[in-house]
Amino acid sequence: MSVADQNTRDEARGGLDADRLLTLACVGLPLIGLILFFAYPMAIVFLRSITVGESYGLGNYAEVLGSSGFWRATRHSLIMGGATTALSVLLGFVIAHGLYRCAFPGKWIIRSVIVLPLLAPSLVQALGLIFLLGRNGVVSRALGVEIEIYGFWGLLIANTLYALPQAVMIIGAALVLLDARTYEAAEVMGASPWRQFRDLTIPAARFGILNAAFVCFTVTITDFGNAAVIGGDYSVLATEIYSQVVGQRNFNMGAVVGIMLLLPTVISYTIERQAMKRQRAGQATGQVAYRPSFAPLRDLSMASLSLLICAGIVGVIGIVVYASFVKLWPYNMALSTKHYDITLAGGYSSLWMTIVISLAAAAGGTLAVFLLALGLRRLPPAVAQPIQILAAMPAAVPGMVLGLAYILTFNSTATPLYLLYGSAALIAIVNFYHYHTQGFLTVMTGFRQLPQALEEAAGSLGAGLARSARDVVAPFIAPMLVSVFFFLFMRSMVTLSAVVFLTTPDLSVAAVTIMRLDDAGLTSQAAAFSTCVMAVVCVAVLFMKVTLALMGRRTRAKGEA
Amino acid sequence: MYLTVCDATKTYGNFTALDRVSIEIEKGEFVCLLGPSGCGKTTLLRLIAGLTDLDGGEISLEGSPLSDLPARKRGFGIVFQSYSLFPNMTIAENIGYGLKIRGAPNEEINARVTDLLALVKLPHLADNFPGQLSGGQQQRIALARAIAVDPRVLLLDEPLSALDAKVRAELRDEIRQVQRSLGIPTLMVTHDQEEALALADKIICMNHGVVVQAGTPEELYHRPATRFVAEFMGISNLLSAEQVERHYPDLLATRPSSESAYLACIRPEQIGVTPDEDGMSSVRSISFLGNLRRLEVDTPGGPLLVETHGANPCQEGTRVSLNIQPHACTWVIDDAAQHATSPA
């Protein structure tokens, strides 16, 4: 059949087909968003990095590469990334192994504590460390020693606490994949527990560990909050961009550093995606969950180690909450709520604004990724694949770089997009695209679990795309959509790096306010504000759990179907 | 002819899943597509359902072509191996879904759902969710859901394969009963020849993307056209023309031509066996299968399988003589020369 024939046939079939139009709309609208709010700004960053005066050239790069400050920041970023990765993967493996391969009571405590750092702006770890180990910290004063917490060590601990939850989740997910039958087979063949650990557990977790390492590395070198609060003189690339842009108003140089920061994250993200694929390939269906039996030596040591780490997390975050209620840290430790009377930096208005922005980002974002995933399933792979790759790209872009891209793109009167500049809508948009990948991939995972036969059955019964999306697909992946909604909400509540460039004196968000308060020396008020943010996020988590539990109850055991 | 598939072709890259396949289904007929996995039977079913696009050929229903009609407009009913009930809907909602899409009034839907639940003998489960049902129950509901809309054709894609033996036999009889009483033209895909023999009015035996033989269960079992069909439809003794010439010359009379491409196919229950001290053959082994015994007998022309019912005086090592009537022998084309296939 000739190409022309194929086309006329397609037209004859597609011309009147509402489903086809709907598919195009499903993919088209989110795709326009991706291009306008991700691809285009990223192109602008690149162009600005090579803009010298009125023409293009590599002058900016030469200048940046020639400055000792840049090389110091790069070295620091790499060392910090490496050290944090090593530490958090090690601790993450201990905890994940404890959770999924050991038998001891109270695992729910570890499970709940371990996610705490994700529920707070990243600078909360830094604040907590200052209250614990800083010059006026609880520990320093109790021991009467002066610890220099600002700088490498403080930043290392803060970053590790921040990266740890992700390491535990990723390694845990890899360990869970190995089912009980495998261990039973090894047991019957006479393998000792140590051999089983070495020959089964470790190989199963291999890709998880690799994956976790890359995620931790990326998270660390792109994080801005911790570095800004506790980094001190230990400059890293993220703070370098900030000082170039905000301190020296040198946008082109900021763009160059941004592109430089992009390199390691893109590489690391690419490798991580490959590792994920390998892991998925090794997955089998019809698994039997592993139920470890009690082994005193292994379980007691794992349990105490895990609990110790958890105690550290609780201590660091708890001290922030505690300090927010202390009258005058560290001199008058009486309790009071006076720090909650925040007047500086716009008071609580930024908190309410952040909640509105987060709800908008979550609702719009969830809808967008759902439509995109729904439409992509119906497109030929040759078309769907490039879109899928684009949709998975934002995760490789550090928040600082995305924020910078936005200010360069939207603070320019060259296009009508300028209208968005300084609006809450733009902050909601940047938050969504910052976390686009995670949301998109979660929904795609949901779609992958949706049996094809289910949609086919609906189709044979006469349901069109809209109908089967509403009645069959959406209910099936509803739990995933709920997770994506709350994920986007919580991330938008606490993120700092992307939005730090987009706030204006009239429009601020919670994490930026915390940073401003801390900068102004109002550490206790910063703690109070952080506590409020954490409270909002905890309520959101509660809502999510309740929603998911209710959905689970309605169709109990539907996983079997 | 009610449903006709003419020269249907489907390729995936270099792999030809279906090669100019033509089949026909008459009104009220129960047709089984039978073949080993990868033979193209499921692809054919999906083409008919409209879930996969044809690369060539034509499918038509009562003379009008279906090819440009999407699955949802064909008005067929389909049941998958994996049950595929909508997990978020109750059993009643599942069954009534097709009618709801067609805009039927609620009373009508409720009445129909009640009838169908009674038909599949699960009237008490209307308000349950699929996850609370056993596999057999889910598959009955899937059947009810498919026939709720009075489908023009009922398509069954290995509907029994995921069930255990006893449930499978029960549901098999039920499918047959429902299909007979409603008279819906039905096409079922299966790899189980016993299932096909028990259910079908017509069996279409497929291999490597082509139809090897189509006919009634009796025809396929007793008069297989090729070695593949003979082996797929049960156990058979296959003897080369040379072997027959040397040891059973009586059987040569029925040979269609003197070509050596033909093999003699003799079903084991067609061979008579009697203990005989002077017999040329001896029993090598006996398998007790409950209602019958299967003997492996060493003969001068090589080993033969023999099945006997009832009491059997033979022991392992007993000398016997065999009796094969000429009419018991079918001559089949040796199509396994190119493709090695083993009996099911």
Short mmCIF file of C-alpha atoms in Angstrom, two decimals, chain A residues 194-547:
data_model
loop_
_atom_site.label_atom_id
_atom_site.label_comp_id
_atom_site.label_asym_id
_atom_site.label_seq_id
_atom_site.Cartn_x
_atom_site.Cartn_y
_atom_site.Cartn_z
CA TRP A 194 25.02 -15.10 55.50
CA ARG A 195 25.23 -16.80 52.10
CA GLN A 196 21.60 -15.94 51.44
CA PHE A 197 22.37 -12.32 52.29
CA ARG A 198 25.47 -12.30 50.09
CA ASP A 199 24.11 -14.30 47.17
CA LEU A 200 20.46 -13.22 47.09
CA THR A 201 19.84 -10.01 49.00
CA ILE A 202 22.85 -8.04 47.80
CA PRO A 203 22.47 -8.92 44.10
CA ALA A 204 18.75 -8.14 44.31
CA ALA A 205 19.49 -4.75 45.81
CA ARG A 206 22.35 -3.99 43.41
CA PHE A 207 20.37 -1.87 40.98
CA GLY A 208 18.45 -0.31 43.82
CA ILE A 209 21.71 0.74 45.44
CA LEU A 210 23.05 2.15 42.21
CA ASN A 211 19.81 3.93 41.58
CA ALA A 212 19.68 5.31 45.11
CA ALA A 213 23.26 6.54 44.78
CA PHE A 214 22.43 8.58 41.70
CA VAL A 215 19.27 10.00 43.22
CA CYS A 216 21.10 10.98 46.41
CA PHE A 217 23.90 12.56 44.42
CA THR A 218 21.49 14.59 42.31
CA VAL A 219 19.41 15.65 45.28
CA THR A 220 22.51 16.79 47.13
CA ILE A 221 24.23 18.82 44.47
CA THR A 222 21.01 20.53 43.44
CA ASP A 223 19.76 21.34 46.92
CA PHE A 224 19.86 25.00 47.83
CA GLY A 225 18.13 25.30 51.21
CA ASN A 226 20.62 23.43 53.36
CA ALA A 227 23.61 25.01 51.64
CA ALA A 228 22.15 28.49 52.08
CA VAL A 229 21.52 28.05 55.80
CA ILE A 230 24.36 25.89 57.09
CA GLY A 231 26.89 25.94 54.25
CA GLY A 232 28.71 28.94 55.66
CA ASP A 233 31.81 29.60 53.58
CA TYR A 234 31.57 26.20 51.96
CA SER A 235 30.25 27.45 48.63
CA VAL A 236 28.63 24.97 46.27
CA LEU A 237 27.27 25.36 42.74
CA ALA A 238 23.70 25.98 43.88
CA THR A 239 24.73 28.87 46.13
CA GLU A 240 27.09 30.09 43.41
CA ILE A 241 24.19 30.49 40.97
CA TYR A 242 22.22 32.33 43.62
CA SER A 243 25.00 34.76 44.35
CA GLN A 244 25.66 35.37 40.66
CA VAL A 245 21.98 36.09 39.94
CA VAL A 246 20.63 37.64 43.12
CA GLY A 247 23.85 39.07 44.53
CA GLN A 248 25.54 40.39 41.40
CA ARG A 249 22.54 40.54 39.00
CA ASN A 250 24.76 38.72 36.54
CA PHE A 251 22.20 36.61 34.68
CA ASN A 252 24.40 35.34 31.87
CA MET A 253 27.02 34.08 34.30
CA GLY A 254 24.28 32.50 36.37
CA ALA A 255 23.11 30.75 33.22
CA VAL A 256 26.62 29.40 32.60
CA VAL A 257 26.90 27.99 36.12
CA GLY A 258 23.39 26.60 35.69
CA ILE A 259 24.41 24.76 32.52
CA MET A 260 27.48 23.45 34.36
CA LEU A 261 25.28 22.16 37.17
CA LEU A 262 23.02 20.58 34.59
CA LEU A 263 25.83 18.36 33.24
CA PRO A 264 26.35 16.08 36.26
CA THR A 265 22.63 15.85 37.01
CA VAL A 266 21.76 14.91 33.43
CA ILE A 267 24.46 12.25 33.39
CA SER A 268 23.44 10.88 36.74
CA TYR A 269 19.77 10.91 35.83
CA THR A 270 20.38 9.11 32.56
CA ILE A 271 22.33 6.33 34.24
CA GLU A 272 19.68 6.07 36.92
CA ARG A 273 16.93 5.59 34.35
CA GLN A 274 18.91 2.81 32.70
CA ALA A 275 19.40 1.11 36.05
CA MET A 276 15.66 1.31 36.69
CA LYS A 277 14.94 -0.40 33.42
CA ARG A 278 17.33 -3.24 34.26
CA GLN A 279 15.66 -3.70 37.60
CA ARG A 280 12.21 -3.76 36.09
CA ALA A 281 13.34 -6.37 33.59
CA GLY A 282 14.24 -8.70 36.44
CA GLN A 283 10.79 -8.51 37.92
CA ALA A 284 8.54 -11.54 38.03
CA THR A 285 4.83 -11.84 38.61
CA GLY A 286 3.03 -13.96 41.15
CA GLN A 287 5.34 -13.16 44.01
CA VAL A 288 5.11 -14.44 47.52
CA ALA A 289 6.07 -11.88 50.15
CA TYR A 290 9.13 -12.66 52.22
CA ARG A 291 8.42 -13.07 55.93
CA PRO A 292 11.66 -13.01 57.88
CA SER A 293 11.89 -15.06 61.06
CA PHE A 294 13.61 -13.70 64.15
CA ALA A 295 17.40 -13.98 64.18
CA PRO A 296 18.66 -12.27 67.36
CA LEU A 297 22.11 -11.15 66.27
CA ARG A 298 21.00 -9.77 62.92
CA ASP A 299 17.70 -8.32 63.99
CA LEU A 300 18.75 -6.69 67.23
CA SER A 301 21.74 -4.98 65.66
CA MET A 302 19.72 -3.85 62.64
CA ALA A 303 16.88 -2.62 64.85
CA SER A 304 19.14 -0.62 67.15
CA LEU A 305 21.06 0.92 64.26
CA SER A 306 17.82 1.91 62.52
CA LEU A 307 16.35 3.34 65.67
CA LEU A 308 19.52 5.30 66.31
CA ILE A 309 19.31 6.91 62.89
CA CYS A 310 15.64 7.62 63.45
CA ALA A 311 16.44 9.21 66.79
CA GLY A 312 18.81 11.53 64.95
CA ILE A 313 16.11 12.54 62.48
CA VAL A 314 13.54 13.09 65.21
CA GLY A 315 16.10 15.07 67.20
CA VAL A 316 16.99 17.40 64.36
CA ILE A 317 13.41 18.08 63.32
CA GLY A 318 11.98 17.97 66.84
CA ILE A 319 14.44 20.57 68.08
CA VAL A 320 13.15 23.02 65.46
CA VAL A 321 9.60 22.58 66.72
CA TYR A 322 10.79 22.85 70.32
CA ALA A 323 12.95 25.90 69.67
CA SER A 324 10.02 27.67 68.03
CA PHE A 325 8.25 27.61 71.39
CA VAL A 326 11.24 28.70 73.49
CA LYS A 327 11.15 32.30 74.75
CA LEU A 328 14.75 33.31 74.11
CA TRP A 329 17.02 30.56 72.88
CA PRO A 330 19.30 29.61 74.63
CA TYR A 331 19.12 32.01 77.55
CA ASN A 332 15.50 31.76 78.60
CA MET A 333 14.16 28.31 77.87
CA ALA A 334 10.65 29.04 79.14
CA LEU A 335 7.93 28.19 76.67
CA SER A 336 5.99 30.80 74.78
CA THR A 337 4.20 31.29 71.47
CA LYS A 338 5.60 34.76 70.82
CA HIS A 339 7.69 33.61 67.86
CA TYR A 340 4.50 32.64 66.09
CA ASP A 341 3.60 36.31 65.97
CA ILE A 342 5.43 36.87 62.73
CA THR A 343 5.31 40.37 61.31
CA LEU A 344 8.42 40.50 59.21
CA ALA A 345 8.56 39.34 55.59
CA GLY A 346 4.80 39.64 55.15
CA GLY A 347 3.85 37.49 58.14
CA TYR A 348 1.71 34.47 57.36
CA SER A 349 0.39 35.77 54.05
CA SER A 350 3.06 33.77 52.24
CA LEU A 351 1.90 30.59 54.01
CA TRP A 352 -1.68 30.99 52.79
CA MET A 353 -0.41 31.92 49.36
CA THR A 354 1.78 28.80 49.31
CA ILE A 355 -1.18 26.60 50.17
CA VAL A 356 -3.22 28.11 47.32
CA ILE A 357 -0.32 27.75 44.91
CA SER A 358 0.31 24.16 46.00
CA LEU A 359 -3.33 23.19 45.56
CA ALA A 360 -3.34 24.71 42.09
CA ALA A 361 -0.09 22.99 41.10
CA ALA A 362 -1.38 19.67 42.46
CA ALA A 363 -4.80 19.83 40.81
CA GLY A 364 -3.63 21.13 37.45
CA GLY A 365 -0.56 18.90 37.47
CA THR A 366 -2.45 15.72 38.27
CA LEU A 367 -4.94 16.40 35.50
CA ALA A 368 -2.18 17.19 33.02
CA VAL A 369 -0.13 14.05 33.65
CA PHE A 370 -3.26 11.90 33.62
CA LEU A 371 -4.38 13.23 30.25
CA LEU A 372 -0.88 12.92 28.85
CA ALA A 373 -0.49 9.31 29.96
CA LEU A 374 -4.00 8.46 28.76
CA GLY A 375 -3.37 9.90 25.32
CA LEU A 376 0.14 8.47 24.94
CA ARG A 377 -1.21 4.93 25.22
CA ARG A 378 -3.18 5.45 22.07
CA LEU A 379 -0.42 6.93 19.96
CA PRO A 380 1.95 4.88 17.83
CA PRO A 381 5.24 4.27 19.69
CA ALA A 382 7.21 6.35 17.20
CA VAL A 383 5.23 9.42 18.26
CA ALA A 384 4.70 8.53 21.90
CA GLN A 385 8.32 7.79 22.72
CA PRO A 386 9.86 11.23 22.09
CA ILE A 387 7.02 12.82 24.09
CA GLN A 388 7.62 10.36 26.88
CA ILE A 389 11.30 11.23 26.96
CA LEU A 390 10.49 14.93 27.09
CA ALA A 391 8.02 14.32 29.91
CA ALA A 392 10.68 12.47 31.90
CA MET A 393 13.32 15.17 31.42
CA PRO A 394 12.47 17.80 34.05
CA ALA A 395 13.80 15.57 36.85
CA ALA A 396 17.29 16.00 35.42
CA VAL A 397 17.08 19.77 35.78
CA PRO A 398 18.03 21.22 39.16
CA GLY A 399 15.41 23.51 40.68
CA MET A 400 17.89 26.40 40.69
CA VAL A 401 18.39 26.06 36.95
CA LEU A 402 14.68 25.81 36.24
CA GLY A 403 13.99 28.86 38.39
CA LEU A 404 16.72 30.77 36.62
CA ALA A 405 15.28 29.70 33.26
CA TYR A 406 11.91 31.03 34.32
CA ILE A 407 13.20 34.41 35.39
CA LEU A 408 15.13 34.74 32.14
CA THR A 409 12.10 33.72 30.07
CA PHE A 410 9.21 35.36 31.82
CA ASN A 411 10.88 38.53 33.03
CA SER A 412 11.46 39.56 29.45
CA THR A 413 8.97 41.68 27.58
CA ALA A 414 9.84 39.95 24.31
CA THR A 415 6.80 37.61 24.45
CA PRO A 416 3.28 37.82 25.88
CA LEU A 417 4.45 35.27 28.46
CA TYR A 418 5.69 38.33 30.37
CA LEU A 419 2.13 38.70 31.68
CA LEU A 420 2.74 35.68 33.91
CA TYR A 421 5.77 37.19 35.57
CA GLY A 422 5.26 37.97 39.23
CA SER A 423 2.01 36.01 39.38
CA ALA A 424 1.17 33.15 41.71
CA ALA A 425 0.19 31.16 38.63
CA LEU A 426 3.78 31.14 37.42
CA ILE A 427 4.99 29.79 40.77
CA ALA A 428 2.37 27.03 40.62
CA ILE A 429 3.53 26.25 37.07
CA VAL A 430 7.22 26.11 37.97
CA ASN A 431 6.43 23.83 40.90
CA PHE A 432 4.50 21.48 38.66
CA TYR A 433 7.16 21.29 35.97
CA HIS A 434 9.90 20.98 38.57
CA TYR A 435 8.26 17.73 39.75
CA HIS A 436 6.67 16.80 36.44
CA THR A 437 8.75 13.67 35.95
CA GLN A 438 7.89 12.02 39.25
CA GLY A 439 4.19 12.71 38.75
CA PHE A 440 4.24 11.52 35.17
CA LEU A 441 6.17 8.33 35.92
CA THR A 442 3.87 7.46 38.81
CA VAL A 443 0.82 7.75 36.59
CA MET A 444 2.58 5.75 33.86
CA THR A 445 3.28 3.01 36.40
CA GLY A 446 -0.41 3.04 37.24
CA PHE A 447 -1.28 2.70 33.58
CA ARG A 448 1.15 -0.16 33.20
CA GLN A 449 -0.69 -2.06 35.92
CA LEU A 450 -3.99 -1.46 34.17
CA PRO A 451 -4.71 -4.69 32.28
CA GLN A 452 -5.14 -4.03 28.60
CA ALA A 453 -8.09 -6.41 28.58
CA LEU A 454 -9.98 -4.08 30.90
CA GLU A 455 -9.99 -1.25 28.39
CA GLU A 456 -10.68 -3.70 25.59
CA ALA A 457 -13.63 -5.12 27.46
CA ALA A 458 -15.02 -1.60 27.90
CA GLY A 459 -14.41 -0.94 24.21
CA SER A 460 -16.23 -4.10 23.14
CA LEU A 461 -19.17 -3.08 25.30
CA GLY A 462 -19.35 0.15 23.33
CA ALA A 463 -17.41 2.65 25.47
CA GLY A 464 -15.46 5.39 23.68
CA LEU A 465 -12.25 6.96 24.98
CA ALA A 466 -13.93 9.57 27.17
CA ARG A 467 -16.32 7.06 28.64
CA SER A 468 -13.77 4.36 29.36
CA ALA A 469 -11.36 6.96 30.77
CA ARG A 470 -14.02 8.10 33.21
CA ASP A 471 -15.61 4.77 34.13
CA VAL A 472 -12.73 2.32 33.88
CA VAL A 473 -9.29 3.93 33.69
CA ALA A 474 -9.61 6.77 36.19
CA PRO A 475 -11.15 4.63 38.95
CA PHE A 476 -8.48 1.98 38.42
CA ILE A 477 -5.55 4.34 38.76
CA ALA A 478 -7.31 6.66 41.23
CA PRO A 479 -4.91 5.70 44.05
CA MET A 480 -2.01 6.72 41.82
CA LEU A 481 -3.72 10.01 40.99
CA VAL A 482 -4.30 10.69 44.68
CA SER A 483 -0.63 9.99 45.38
CA VAL A 484 0.46 12.30 42.57
CA PHE A 485 -1.88 15.04 43.79
CA PHE A 486 -0.50 14.96 47.32
CA PHE A 487 3.07 14.53 46.13
CA LEU A 488 2.79 17.70 44.03
CA PHE A 489 1.05 19.50 46.88
CA MET A 490 3.67 18.58 49.47
CA ARG A 491 6.62 19.32 47.21
CA SER A 492 5.12 22.68 46.28
CA MET A 493 4.67 23.46 49.97
CA VAL A 494 8.32 22.94 50.85
CA THR A 495 10.35 23.56 47.71
CA LEU A 496 12.78 26.43 47.71
CA SER A 497 15.27 26.08 44.89
CA ALA A 498 13.07 26.79 41.87
CA VAL A 499 10.88 29.45 43.42
CA VAL A 500 13.62 31.44 45.11
CA PHE A 501 14.13 33.46 41.92
CA LEU A 502 10.45 34.02 41.22
CA THR A 503 9.25 35.58 44.42
CA THR A 504 8.82 39.35 44.56
CA PRO A 505 8.40 41.68 47.52
CA ASP A 506 4.63 41.33 47.07
CA LEU A 507 4.54 37.62 46.42
CA SER A 508 6.51 35.19 48.52
CA VAL A 509 6.22 31.53 49.40
CA ALA A 510 6.75 29.71 52.67
CA ALA A 511 10.24 28.32 52.11
CA VAL A 512 11.53 31.70 50.94
CA THR A 513 10.03 33.38 53.99
CA ILE A 514 11.84 30.90 56.25
CA MET A 515 15.09 31.71 54.52
CA ARG A 516 14.48 35.48 54.83
CA LEU A 517 13.66 35.16 58.53
CA ASP A 518 16.80 33.12 59.11
CA ASP A 519 18.87 35.62 57.10
CA ALA A 520 17.49 38.42 59.26
CA GLY A 521 18.75 36.59 62.36
CA LEU A 522 15.22 35.69 63.48
CA THR A 523 16.08 32.00 63.80
CA SER A 524 13.31 31.27 66.27
CA GLN A 525 10.71 32.83 64.00
CA ALA A 526 12.13 30.83 61.10
CA ALA A 527 11.64 27.75 63.27
CA ALA A 528 8.08 28.79 64.06
CA PHE A 529 7.28 29.31 60.41
CA SER A 530 8.86 25.95 59.54
CA THR A 531 6.72 24.30 62.16
CA CYS A 532 3.61 25.78 60.55
CA VAL A 533 4.66 24.49 57.14
CA MET A 534 5.33 21.04 58.55
CA ALA A 535 1.93 21.09 60.26
CA VAL A 536 0.21 21.84 56.95
CA VAL A 537 2.13 19.09 55.19
CA CYS A 538 1.41 16.60 57.98
CA VAL A 539 -2.30 17.36 57.66
CA ALA A 540 -1.96 16.75 53.92
CA VAL A 541 -0.28 13.39 54.58
CA LEU A 542 -3.10 12.50 56.93
CA PHE A 543 -5.66 13.43 54.28
CA MET A 544 -3.83 11.29 51.75
CA LYS A 545 -3.70 8.25 54.04
CA VAL A 546 -7.38 8.57 54.86
CA THR A 547 -8.34 9.00 51.21
#
